[in-house]
């Protein structure tokens, strides 16, 4: 079979490959601590599961509108207006099966061949992959450890050209856990207004922020019309397998994205949207407890990593990852990630899974119990100490 040329431009997410390798090791009887995959280890709260079961019983089992159920779109708009100060109403919201399709559809709808997309590197690999796929030109912005992995406004300005069409932001950030400083967000908005480019603001971790209050760039004057906010239920409500996300965008773009939904998925599952509605309007206590637990794990993990020779780790302010610098071990990210899995039984991701500027780093997800994280720290320390003596 001969495949279309565009398939050679499509990337992937290494996390799924590492998970497969870890599972293969487990099948041979080895034990592995899973710190590779970016999904909360908590069950979806019972009241959300119950809402889905009730919706099924009530008959929410048919096609719905491609853009999403009207009441759900309105609830999302109301909550995001109140919580994040984003001026929007139901017509600005498009519901999708997970948040990932928003990246895909927005790039499909906005980018011409050769348009430039600025994106964070290290960063979520799908931004670069989809930009390449639609024949745009991805341009990396280097998030540096010495800058707390904040975006460097000078670098951003130096990379803006007449072809710059879109800037991808992700705060809190995967994989570094950094949160854009308010003055950085203001500076980016000023550049977007001056050079007239759009922003894809991936805010999927916005409710998992430990310090400060999340600032959406879409809330700044004149920014809602040039920003697409990407968000969803996977992380906040521990609903990765349900596939429920959405985008908030200018109405004219929303019409195009809804048409892409009609052409691909038809709609997002109706009973799942009903459960999403209840998730947003129901009691939020369990979600707060989950964030508090992630915070305890972060503190323990950062302290533990900083005690390991050759490793240093900044304190992430959001999301549920830690991103230690491991260059002091003398190993590359890939070599160390592979060795930790094969020899120590700890699955994690090489920083390079998030782009070339991730070299020298590893990403550990803290979506595992405190006990297992402690065990993992012990195994990593043991592996590196033995190796240091060889
Ligand atoms: C930064 C970021 N954006 C988006 C997503 C996609 O989330 P969803 O499960 O809603 O498609 C992820 C998931 O790992 C992510 O880390």
Short mmCIF file of C-alpha atoms and ligand atoms in Angstrom, two decimals, residues 13 16 37-39 96-103 123-127 169-175 202-205 230-235 239-241 243-246 319-321 354 363, ligand 1:
data_model
loop_
_atom_site.label_atom_id
_atom_site.label_comp_id
_atom_site.label_asym_id
_atom_site.label_seq_id
_atom_site.Cartn_x
_atom_site.Cartn_y
_atom_site.Cartn_z
CA UNK A 13 3.12 10.95 21.40
CA UNK A 16 1.89 5.65 24.45
CA UNK A 37 1.32 8.73 31.18
CA UNK A 38 -0.41 12.07 31.64
CA UNK A 39 -3.65 11.00 33.18
CA UNK A 96 -15.39 17.89 20.79
CA UNK A 97 -14.47 14.31 21.77
CA UNK A 98 -11.51 15.32 23.95
CA UNK A 99 -9.62 18.58 23.62
CA UNK A 100 -7.09 17.28 21.09
CA UNK A 101 -9.46 17.68 18.10
CA UNK A 102 -9.52 21.43 18.79
CA UNK A 103 -5.78 21.59 17.95
CA UNK A 123 6.04 21.21 24.71
CA UNK A 124 3.13 18.92 23.97
CA UNK A 125 4.27 17.11 20.79
CA UNK A 126 0.94 17.29 18.98
CA UNK A 127 1.24 21.04 18.26
CA UNK A 169 0.48 28.79 24.52
CA UNK A 170 0.11 26.15 27.20
CA UNK A 171 -0.18 27.31 30.80
CA UNK A 172 0.12 25.46 33.13
CA UNK A 173 2.57 23.73 30.88
CA UNK A 174 3.13 20.12 29.92
CA UNK A 175 5.85 18.88 30.48
CA UNK A 202 -4.19 25.37 25.70
CA UNK A 203 -5.60 25.78 29.21
CA UNK A 204 -6.33 22.14 29.91
CA UNK A 205 -4.40 22.28 33.22
CA UNK A 230 -8.68 24.89 24.35
CA UNK A 231 -9.93 23.10 27.44
CA UNK A 232 -11.61 19.90 28.53
CA UNK A 233 -12.57 17.40 31.17
CA UNK A 234 -9.74 14.84 30.90
CA UNK A 235 -7.45 16.27 33.56
CA UNK A 239 -12.13 11.81 32.60
CA UNK A 240 -9.43 10.96 30.04
CA UNK A 241 -11.25 7.92 28.66
CA UNK A 243 -13.28 11.97 25.53
CA UNK A 244 -14.79 15.34 26.32
CA UNK A 245 -13.27 18.71 25.49
CA UNK A 246 -14.10 21.99 23.83
CA UNK A 319 -0.18 20.41 36.00
CA UNK A 320 0.97 17.07 37.48
CA UNK A 321 4.46 16.64 36.10
CA UNK A 354 8.65 17.01 23.94
CA UNK A 363 9.36 14.05 32.67
C1 LIG B 1 -1.09 20.05 27.07
C2 LIG B 1 -2.19 19.13 26.71
N1 LIG B 1 -3.17 19.56 25.91
C3 LIG B 1 -4.16 18.76 25.53
C4 LIG B 1 -4.21 17.44 25.92
C5 LIG B 1 -5.32 16.56 25.38
O1 LIG B 1 -6.33 16.28 26.25
P1 LIG B 1 -7.62 15.45 25.83
O2 LIG B 1 -7.55 14.17 26.57
O3 LIG B 1 -8.77 16.30 26.28
O4 LIG B 1 -7.65 15.27 24.36
C6 LIG B 1 -3.23 16.95 26.76
C7 LIG B 1 -3.24 15.53 27.16
O5 LIG B 1 -2.28 14.91 27.51
C8 LIG B 1 -2.18 17.81 27.17
O6 LIG B 1 -1.19 17.39 27.97
#
